[in-house]
Amino acid sequence: LARWINAPTTGLDLMTENILRNHNGQFRGKWQLGVRTYRSTLNEHKANAPSERTMCALTMSENVFVLIDDPHAPTPADLALESSVIPTNPPHYRNTFLTLSPPGALEQLLTLLHARWIPTRQAASGVAQQRQASGQQLSIEGHIFAIGNDWIVRAGHVILAGGTVKGMLLEAEYLPVPAMRSRSSGDPSEPAQTVELISNLLLSVLPNISEAKIVAVTISDAQWQDVLWDREAEENAAREAEKEPKPTDDIYAVGDDDVSTHRKGDWVGVDRDRRSAYLIIGALKSEGLI
């Protein structure tokens, strides 16, 4: 994923022309994402109340990816470094990342539970507020291209609720490699890294514009594992490990340790969408757009 911060309003047209003409690309469809943000109202009437929890929901196809941020909760890294200060089993960590389906399920759940969350950045005027409440607070609108049989490229403008364009987001997917791993894996048995290959492709599809500000958006494998952390799954895995039979000295006994299995977080299907959504939310939050 990459962020073209100062892309012109004609950036998508320029990229489309470059991909179709110079890369023999094919148009595959629209790339449309919607983002809504919420804030908790639990402490709004309390004096000297701590910072509010925030929630960001990104709609992608038939799924909604929700990131809840509690600035006063620890991260897994905090727990490892300060185990003597932070409770061993906190009720939750700072970030909680959920996947909901279908679109609109989050709003229905909040209404059903009478949850104390309200949309942020509500407009002052009644008409504008109604328009904003019925739609997204930020959208990404663009195109999806295929280059050959191996590449999928997504490019779209970041558009605020009022129609202001705030640059572009670019994403490349290399189909032959189903798992994206950081350069720091260090395991010689891992397949060749494709990070530089994808970066080079993204640079090649950009139009030749001077002073273009391009920022790569990445996350390390360790950070992503923290995002995917599931306490219930971890406890179940520990219980299953206790049930496993002890190693045997029988030379004819063959284990299945070397049999490859599907690794959670592979760059395929909804797992790919989940990681993409997390990176997009992080990029937009870092710029204060949401």
mmCIF file of C-alpha atoms in Angstrom:
data_model
loop_
_atom_site.group_PDB
_atom_site.id
_atom_site.type_symbol
_atom_site.label_atom_id
_atom_site.label_comp_id
_atom_site.label_asym_id
_atom_site.label_seq_id
_atom_site.Cartn_x
_atom_site.Cartn_y
_atom_site.Cartn_z
ATOM 1 C CA LEU A 1 0.000 0.000 0.000
ATOM 2 C CA ALA A 2 1.219 3.500 -0.808
ATOM 3 C CA ARG A 3 -0.100 6.996 -0.202
ATOM 4 C CA TRP A 4 0.256 9.676 -2.879
ATOM 5 C CA ILE A 5 -0.241 12.653 -0.610
ATOM 6 C CA ASN A 6 -0.196 15.507 -3.126
ATOM 7 C CA ALA A 7 -1.897 13.764 -6.039
ATOM 8 C CA PRO A 8 -3.811 16.181 -8.304
ATOM 9 C CA THR A 9 -7.532 15.801 -8.906
ATOM 10 C CA THR A 10 -6.623 14.322 -12.301
ATOM 11 C CA GLY A 11 -4.344 11.725 -10.698
ATOM 12 C CA LEU A 12 -6.678 8.791 -11.317
ATOM 13 C CA ASP A 13 -7.082 9.684 -14.993
ATOM 14 C CA LEU A 14 -3.311 9.970 -15.399
ATOM 15 C CA MET A 15 -2.721 6.611 -13.717
ATOM 16 C CA THR A 16 -5.434 4.949 -15.796
ATOM 17 C CA GLU A 17 -3.853 6.189 -19.007
ATOM 18 C CA ASN A 18 -0.390 5.059 -17.889
ATOM 19 C CA ILE A 19 -1.542 1.564 -16.862
ATOM 20 C CA LEU A 20 -3.615 0.935 -19.985
ATOM 21 C CA ARG A 21 -1.066 2.312 -22.451
ATOM 22 C CA ASN A 22 2.322 1.457 -20.986
ATOM 23 C CA HIS A 23 1.546 -1.693 -18.980
ATOM 24 C CA ASN A 24 -1.118 -3.248 -21.197
ATOM 25 C CA GLY A 25 -3.417 -3.253 -18.180
ATOM 26 C CA GLN A 26 -7.108 -4.058 -18.172
ATOM 27 C CA PHE A 27 -9.856 -2.291 -16.272
ATOM 28 C CA ARG A 28 -11.528 -4.734 -13.863
ATOM 29 C CA GLY A 29 -13.998 -2.598 -11.942
ATOM 30 C CA LYS A 30 -14.554 0.159 -9.420
ATOM 31 C CA TRP A 31 -12.623 0.432 -6.162
ATOM 32 C CA GLN A 32 -14.952 1.967 -3.592
ATOM 33 C CA LEU A 33 -14.389 2.107 0.156
ATOM 34 C CA GLY A 34 -16.288 4.024 2.819
ATOM 35 C CA VAL A 35 -15.005 5.144 6.215
ATOM 36 C CA ARG A 36 -17.001 6.240 9.253
ATOM 37 C CA THR A 37 -15.621 7.239 12.645
ATOM 38 C CA TYR A 38 -17.257 7.236 16.068
ATOM 39 C CA ARG A 39 -16.381 8.334 19.566
ATOM 40 C CA SER A 40 -17.509 7.029 22.924
ATOM 41 C CA THR A 41 -19.752 9.232 25.078
ATOM 42 C CA LEU A 42 -19.275 7.321 28.333
ATOM 43 C CA ASN A 43 -17.148 10.055 29.923
ATOM 44 C CA GLU A 44 -18.458 13.177 28.227
ATOM 45 C CA HIS A 45 -20.208 14.478 31.387
ATOM 46 C CA LYS A 46 -17.386 13.645 33.804
ATOM 47 C CA ALA A 47 -14.875 16.231 34.956
ATOM 48 C CA ASN A 48 -11.225 15.405 34.228
ATOM 49 C CA ALA A 49 -12.380 12.362 32.300
ATOM 50 C CA PRO A 50 -9.738 10.353 30.420
ATOM 51 C CA SER A 51 -9.481 10.451 26.658
ATOM 52 C CA GLU A 52 -12.390 8.906 24.825
ATOM 53 C CA ARG A 53 -12.312 5.643 22.982
ATOM 54 C CA THR A 54 -12.571 5.981 19.230
ATOM 55 C CA MET A 55 -13.892 3.596 16.616
ATOM 56 C CA CYS A 56 -13.269 3.566 12.881
ATOM 57 C CA ALA A 57 -15.294 1.423 10.469
ATOM 58 C CA LEU A 58 -14.112 0.790 6.910
ATOM 59 C CA THR A 59 -16.559 -0.787 4.476
ATOM 60 C CA MET A 60 -14.947 -2.946 1.796
ATOM 61 C CA SER A 61 -17.165 -5.050 -0.480
ATOM 62 C CA GLU A 62 -19.415 -7.141 1.772
ATOM 63 C CA ASN A 63 -17.399 -6.680 4.970
ATOM 64 C CA VAL A 64 -16.909 -3.931 7.523
ATOM 65 C CA PHE A 65 -13.562 -3.780 9.325
ATOM 66 C CA VAL A 66 -13.764 -2.037 12.695
ATOM 67 C CA LEU A 67 -10.793 -0.697 14.657
ATOM 68 C CA ILE A 68 -11.500 0.328 18.273
ATOM 69 C CA ASP A 69 -8.803 2.336 20.036
ATOM 70 C CA ASP A 70 -8.696 2.714 23.827
ATOM 71 C CA PRO A 71 -5.725 4.993 24.631
ATOM 72 C CA HIS A 72 -5.689 3.896 28.284
ATOM 73 C CA ALA A 73 -5.481 0.156 27.637
ATOM 74 C CA PRO A 74 -2.099 -1.585 27.258
ATOM 75 C CA THR A 75 -0.718 -3.122 24.097
ATOM 76 C CA PRO A 76 0.726 -6.661 24.058
ATOM 77 C CA ALA A 77 4.181 -5.068 23.917
ATOM 78 C CA ASP A 78 3.413 -3.024 27.046
ATOM 79 C CA LEU A 79 2.331 -6.178 28.820
ATOM 80 C CA ALA A 80 5.591 -7.915 27.941
ATOM 81 C CA LEU A 81 7.757 -5.001 29.093
ATOM 82 C CA GLU A 82 5.848 -3.973 32.222
ATOM 83 C CA SER A 83 4.283 -7.180 33.466
ATOM 84 C CA SER A 84 4.812 -6.108 37.077
ATOM 85 C CA VAL A 85 2.777 -2.914 36.611
ATOM 86 C CA ILE A 86 0.055 -3.969 34.161
ATOM 87 C CA PRO A 87 -2.388 -6.756 35.097
ATOM 88 C CA THR A 88 -1.493 -10.087 33.512
ATOM 89 C CA ASN A 89 -4.934 -10.490 31.936
ATOM 90 C CA PRO A 90 -6.314 -7.047 31.050
ATOM 91 C CA PRO A 91 -9.959 -7.025 29.878
ATOM 92 C CA HIS A 92 -8.794 -5.832 26.464
ATOM 93 C CA TYR A 93 -5.829 -4.323 24.679
ATOM 94 C CA ARG A 94 -5.520 -0.845 23.233
ATOM 95 C CA ASN A 95 -6.586 -1.900 19.739
ATOM 96 C CA THR A 96 -9.437 -4.265 18.958
ATOM 97 C CA PHE A 97 -9.870 -5.179 15.291
ATOM 98 C CA LEU A 98 -13.140 -6.785 14.210
ATOM 99 C CA THR A 99 -14.680 -8.027 10.969
ATOM 100 C CA LEU A 100 -18.439 -7.666 10.518
ATOM 101 C CA SER A 101 -20.799 -8.579 7.709
ATOM 102 C CA PRO A 102 -22.942 -7.404 5.961
ATOM 103 C CA PRO A 103 -22.428 -3.629 5.580
ATOM 104 C CA GLY A 104 -24.681 -1.801 8.014
ATOM 105 C CA ALA A 105 -24.303 -4.504 10.668
ATOM 106 C CA LEU A 106 -22.307 -2.183 12.929
ATOM 107 C CA GLU A 107 -24.973 0.529 12.964
ATOM 108 C CA GLN A 108 -27.666 -2.073 13.647
ATOM 109 C CA LEU A 109 -25.648 -3.499 16.536
ATOM 110 C CA LEU A 110 -25.034 -0.073 18.093
ATOM 111 C CA THR A 111 -28.735 0.762 17.849
ATOM 112 C CA LEU A 112 -29.818 -2.585 19.261
ATOM 113 C CA LEU A 113 -27.486 -2.293 22.259
ATOM 114 C CA HIS A 114 -28.135 1.432 22.765
ATOM 115 C CA ALA A 115 -24.368 1.769 22.734
ATOM 116 C CA ARG A 116 -22.884 5.119 23.680
ATOM 117 C CA TRP A 117 -21.115 5.815 20.416
ATOM 118 C CA ILE A 118 -21.827 8.785 18.162
ATOM 119 C CA PRO A 119 -20.406 9.691 14.732
ATOM 120 C CA THR A 120 -17.543 12.172 14.925
ATOM 121 C CA ARG A 121 -17.101 15.378 12.940
ATOM 122 C CA GLN A 122 -20.812 16.007 12.663
ATOM 123 C CA ALA A 123 -21.625 19.088 10.629
ATOM 124 C CA ALA A 124 -23.036 22.161 12.352
ATOM 125 C CA SER A 125 -25.989 22.842 10.064
ATOM 126 C CA GLY A 126 -29.001 20.557 10.087
ATOM 127 C CA VAL A 127 -29.079 19.915 6.332
ATOM 128 C CA ALA A 128 -25.375 19.149 6.104
ATOM 129 C CA GLN A 129 -25.597 16.974 9.209
ATOM 130 C CA GLN A 130 -28.420 14.904 7.709
ATOM 131 C CA ARG A 131 -26.441 14.437 4.504
ATOM 132 C CA GLN A 132 -23.377 13.345 6.433
ATOM 133 C CA ALA A 133 -25.300 11.021 8.748
ATOM 134 C CA SER A 134 -26.749 9.128 5.800
ATOM 135 C CA GLY A 135 -23.435 8.651 4.005
ATOM 136 C CA GLN A 136 -19.766 8.038 4.671
ATOM 137 C CA GLN A 137 -17.533 10.582 6.370
ATOM 138 C CA LEU A 138 -14.714 9.743 3.982
ATOM 139 C CA SER A 139 -14.600 7.652 0.841
ATOM 140 C CA ILE A 140 -12.012 6.167 -1.483
ATOM 141 C CA GLU A 141 -13.162 6.059 -5.077
ATOM 142 C CA GLY A 142 -11.108 4.667 -7.906
ATOM 143 C CA HIS A 143 -10.441 1.767 -10.245
ATOM 144 C CA ILE A 144 -9.109 -1.785 -10.147
ATOM 145 C CA PHE A 145 -6.729 -2.933 -12.892
ATOM 146 C CA ALA A 146 -5.175 -6.240 -13.886
ATOM 147 C CA ILE A 147 -1.674 -6.267 -15.365
ATOM 148 C CA GLY A 148 -1.017 -9.604 -16.999
ATOM 149 C CA ASN A 149 -2.033 -12.641 -14.964
ATOM 150 C CA ASP A 150 0.036 -11.843 -11.878
ATOM 151 C CA TRP A 151 -0.803 -8.301 -10.800
ATOM 152 C CA ILE A 152 -3.832 -6.495 -9.422
ATOM 153 C CA VAL A 153 -3.507 -2.731 -8.934
ATOM 154 C CA ARG A 154 -6.010 -0.572 -7.075
ATOM 155 C CA ALA A 155 -5.911 3.216 -7.193
ATOM 156 C CA GLY A 156 -8.376 5.722 -5.818
ATOM 157 C CA HIS A 157 -8.836 9.288 -4.628
ATOM 158 C CA VAL A 158 -9.362 9.985 -0.927
ATOM 159 C CA ILE A 159 -12.476 12.176 -0.808
ATOM 160 C CA LEU A 160 -13.756 13.942 2.309
ATOM 161 C CA ALA A 161 -17.468 14.286 3.084
ATOM 162 C CA GLY A 162 -17.583 17.781 1.585
ATOM 163 C CA GLY A 163 -16.046 16.617 -1.695
ATOM 164 C CA THR A 164 -12.471 17.763 -1.070
ATOM 165 C CA VAL A 165 -9.875 15.436 -2.620
ATOM 166 C CA LYS A 166 -6.957 14.557 -0.336
ATOM 167 C CA GLY A 167 -4.500 12.710 -2.548
ATOM 168 C CA MET A 168 -4.693 9.049 -3.520
ATOM 169 C CA LEU A 169 -4.198 5.540 -2.190
ATOM 170 C CA LEU A 170 -2.429 2.913 -4.306
ATOM 171 C CA GLU A 171 -2.351 -0.813 -3.685
ATOM 172 C CA ALA A 172 -0.668 -3.635 -5.581
ATOM 173 C CA GLU A 173 -1.328 -7.351 -5.165
ATOM 174 C CA TYR A 174 1.104 -9.962 -6.484
ATOM 175 C CA LEU A 175 -1.054 -13.049 -7.003
ATOM 176 C CA PRO A 176 1.693 -15.744 -7.131
ATOM 177 C CA VAL A 177 2.686 -14.938 -3.529
ATOM 178 C CA PRO A 178 -0.227 -15.590 -1.130
ATOM 179 C CA ALA A 179 1.594 -14.424 2.019
ATOM 180 C CA MET A 180 3.281 -11.087 2.577
ATOM 181 C CA ARG A 181 6.190 -11.188 5.009
ATOM 182 C CA SER A 182 8.437 -8.375 6.112
ATOM 183 C CA ARG A 183 12.134 -8.227 5.224
ATOM 184 C CA SER A 184 13.015 -8.896 8.851
ATOM 185 C CA SER A 185 11.781 -12.505 8.874
ATOM 186 C CA GLY A 186 15.371 -13.751 8.530
ATOM 187 C CA ASP A 187 14.331 -17.321 7.829
ATOM 188 C CA PRO A 188 16.271 -18.760 4.852
ATOM 189 C CA SER A 189 13.472 -21.275 4.247
ATOM 190 C CA GLU A 190 10.995 -18.474 3.528
ATOM 191 C CA PRO A 191 10.233 -17.642 -0.131
ATOM 192 C CA ALA A 192 11.967 -14.692 -1.730
ATOM 193 C CA GLN A 193 10.732 -11.365 -0.464
ATOM 194 C CA THR A 194 8.448 -9.449 -2.818
ATOM 195 C CA VAL A 195 8.278 -6.105 -1.035
ATOM 196 C CA GLU A 196 10.733 -4.392 -3.380
ATOM 197 C CA LEU A 197 9.068 -5.952 -6.419
ATOM 198 C CA ILE A 198 5.689 -4.536 -5.418
ATOM 199 C CA SER A 199 7.208 -1.148 -4.579
ATOM 200 C CA ASN A 200 8.845 -0.989 -7.995
ATOM 201 C CA LEU A 201 5.548 -1.779 -9.708
ATOM 202 C CA LEU A 202 3.720 0.957 -7.809
ATOM 203 C CA LEU A 203 6.408 3.444 -8.802
ATOM 204 C CA SER A 204 6.164 2.383 -12.438
ATOM 205 C CA VAL A 205 2.394 2.916 -12.658
ATOM 206 C CA LEU A 206 2.639 6.434 -11.253
ATOM 207 C CA PRO A 207 2.533 9.204 -13.853
ATOM 208 C CA ASN A 208 5.723 11.172 -14.326
ATOM 209 C CA ILE A 209 4.960 14.185 -12.130
ATOM 210 C CA SER A 210 7.677 16.216 -10.455
ATOM 211 C CA GLU A 211 7.649 16.653 -6.667
ATOM 212 C CA ALA A 212 5.182 13.812 -6.127
ATOM 213 C CA LYS A 213 5.076 12.855 -2.436
ATOM 214 C CA ILE A 214 4.763 9.080 -2.132
ATOM 215 C CA VAL A 215 4.761 7.331 1.258
ATOM 216 C CA ALA A 216 4.830 3.560 1.730
ATOM 217 C CA VAL A 217 2.362 2.166 4.281
ATOM 218 C CA THR A 218 3.618 -1.025 5.932
ATOM 219 C CA ILE A 219 3.352 -3.065 9.113
ATOM 220 C CA SER A 220 5.821 -5.573 10.529
ATOM 221 C CA ASP A 221 4.909 -9.218 11.013
ATOM 222 C CA ALA A 222 5.179 -8.847 14.799
ATOM 223 C CA GLN A 223 2.824 -5.862 14.847
ATOM 224 C CA TRP A 224 0.333 -7.662 12.632
ATOM 225 C CA GLN A 225 0.333 -10.686 14.920
ATOM 226 C CA ASP A 226 -0.505 -8.352 17.813
ATOM 227 C CA VAL A 227 -3.428 -6.992 15.791
ATOM 228 C CA LEU A 228 -4.699 -10.513 15.096
ATOM 229 C CA TRP A 229 -4.254 -11.623 18.712
ATOM 230 C CA ASP A 230 -7.213 -13.657 19.934
ATOM 231 C CA ARG A 231 -7.257 -14.599 23.623
ATOM 232 C CA GLU A 232 -9.831 -17.354 23.202
ATOM 233 C CA ALA A 233 -7.907 -18.916 20.318
ATOM 234 C CA GLU A 234 -4.679 -18.717 22.316
ATOM 235 C CA GLU A 235 -6.251 -20.437 25.321
ATOM 236 C CA ASN A 236 -7.761 -23.143 23.109
ATOM 237 C CA ALA A 237 -4.381 -23.747 21.479
ATOM 238 C CA ALA A 238 -2.761 -24.101 24.903
ATOM 239 C CA ARG A 239 -5.366 -26.658 25.962
ATOM 240 C CA GLU A 240 -4.904 -28.612 22.744
ATOM 241 C CA ALA A 241 -1.139 -28.623 23.274
ATOM 242 C CA GLU A 242 -1.636 -30.202 26.694
ATOM 243 C CA LYS A 243 -3.722 -32.979 25.130
ATOM 244 C CA GLU A 244 -1.098 -33.875 22.524
ATOM 245 C CA PRO A 245 0.669 -37.211 23.138
ATOM 246 C CA LYS A 246 4.189 -37.077 24.456
ATOM 247 C CA PRO A 247 7.082 -37.697 22.032
ATOM 248 C CA THR A 248 7.907 -41.326 21.463
ATOM 249 C CA ASP A 249 11.251 -43.013 20.941
ATOM 250 C CA ASP A 250 9.779 -45.330 18.317
ATOM 251 C CA ILE A 251 11.918 -44.891 15.197
ATOM 252 C CA TYR A 252 8.963 -45.916 13.037
ATOM 253 C CA ALA A 253 6.682 -43.173 14.365
ATOM 254 C CA VAL A 254 6.407 -40.271 11.942
ATOM 255 C CA GLY A 255 5.018 -36.903 12.988
ATOM 256 C CA ASP A 256 3.386 -34.230 10.876
ATOM 257 C CA ASP A 257 5.456 -31.275 12.075
ATOM 258 C CA ASP A 258 6.905 -30.702 8.619
ATOM 259 C CA VAL A 259 3.523 -30.652 6.866
ATOM 260 C CA SER A 260 2.694 -27.137 5.734
ATOM 261 C CA THR A 261 -0.571 -25.690 6.985
ATOM 262 C CA HIS A 262 -2.553 -22.584 6.211
ATOM 263 C CA ARG A 263 -1.172 -19.671 8.190
ATOM 264 C CA LYS A 264 -3.679 -17.164 9.533
ATOM 265 C CA GLY A 265 -3.113 -13.807 7.948
ATOM 266 C CA ASP A 266 -2.192 -15.051 4.484
ATOM 267 C CA TRP A 267 -2.665 -12.481 1.753
ATOM 268 C CA VAL A 268 -5.783 -14.164 0.363
ATOM 269 C CA GLY A 269 -9.509 -13.407 0.465
ATOM 270 C CA VAL A 270 -10.900 -11.747 3.573
ATOM 271 C CA ASP A 271 -7.487 -11.989 5.283
ATOM 272 C CA ARG A 272 -6.039 -9.830 2.522
ATOM 273 C CA ASP A 273 -8.911 -7.373 2.884
ATOM 274 C CA ARG A 274 -8.439 -7.271 6.656
ATOM 275 C CA ARG A 275 -4.768 -6.359 6.424
ATOM 276 C CA SER A 276 -5.439 -3.848 3.661
ATOM 277 C CA ALA A 277 -8.192 -2.190 5.715
ATOM 278 C CA TYR A 278 -5.947 -1.921 8.771
ATOM 279 C CA LEU A 279 -3.187 -0.242 6.750
ATOM 280 C CA ILE A 280 -5.626 2.173 5.112
ATOM 281 C CA ILE A 281 -7.127 3.167 8.469
ATOM 282 C CA GLY A 282 -3.646 3.681 9.906
ATOM 283 C CA ALA A 283 -2.561 5.856 6.984
ATOM 284 C CA LEU A 284 -5.645 8.066 7.192
ATOM 285 C CA LYS A 285 -5.406 8.401 10.982
ATOM 286 C CA SER A 286 -1.739 9.384 10.814
ATOM 287 C CA GLU A 287 -2.693 12.349 8.624
ATOM 288 C CA GLY A 288 -5.633 13.351 10.800
ATOM 289 C CA LEU A 289 -8.154 12.701 8.030
ATOM 290 C CA ILE A 290 -10.264 10.491 10.303
#
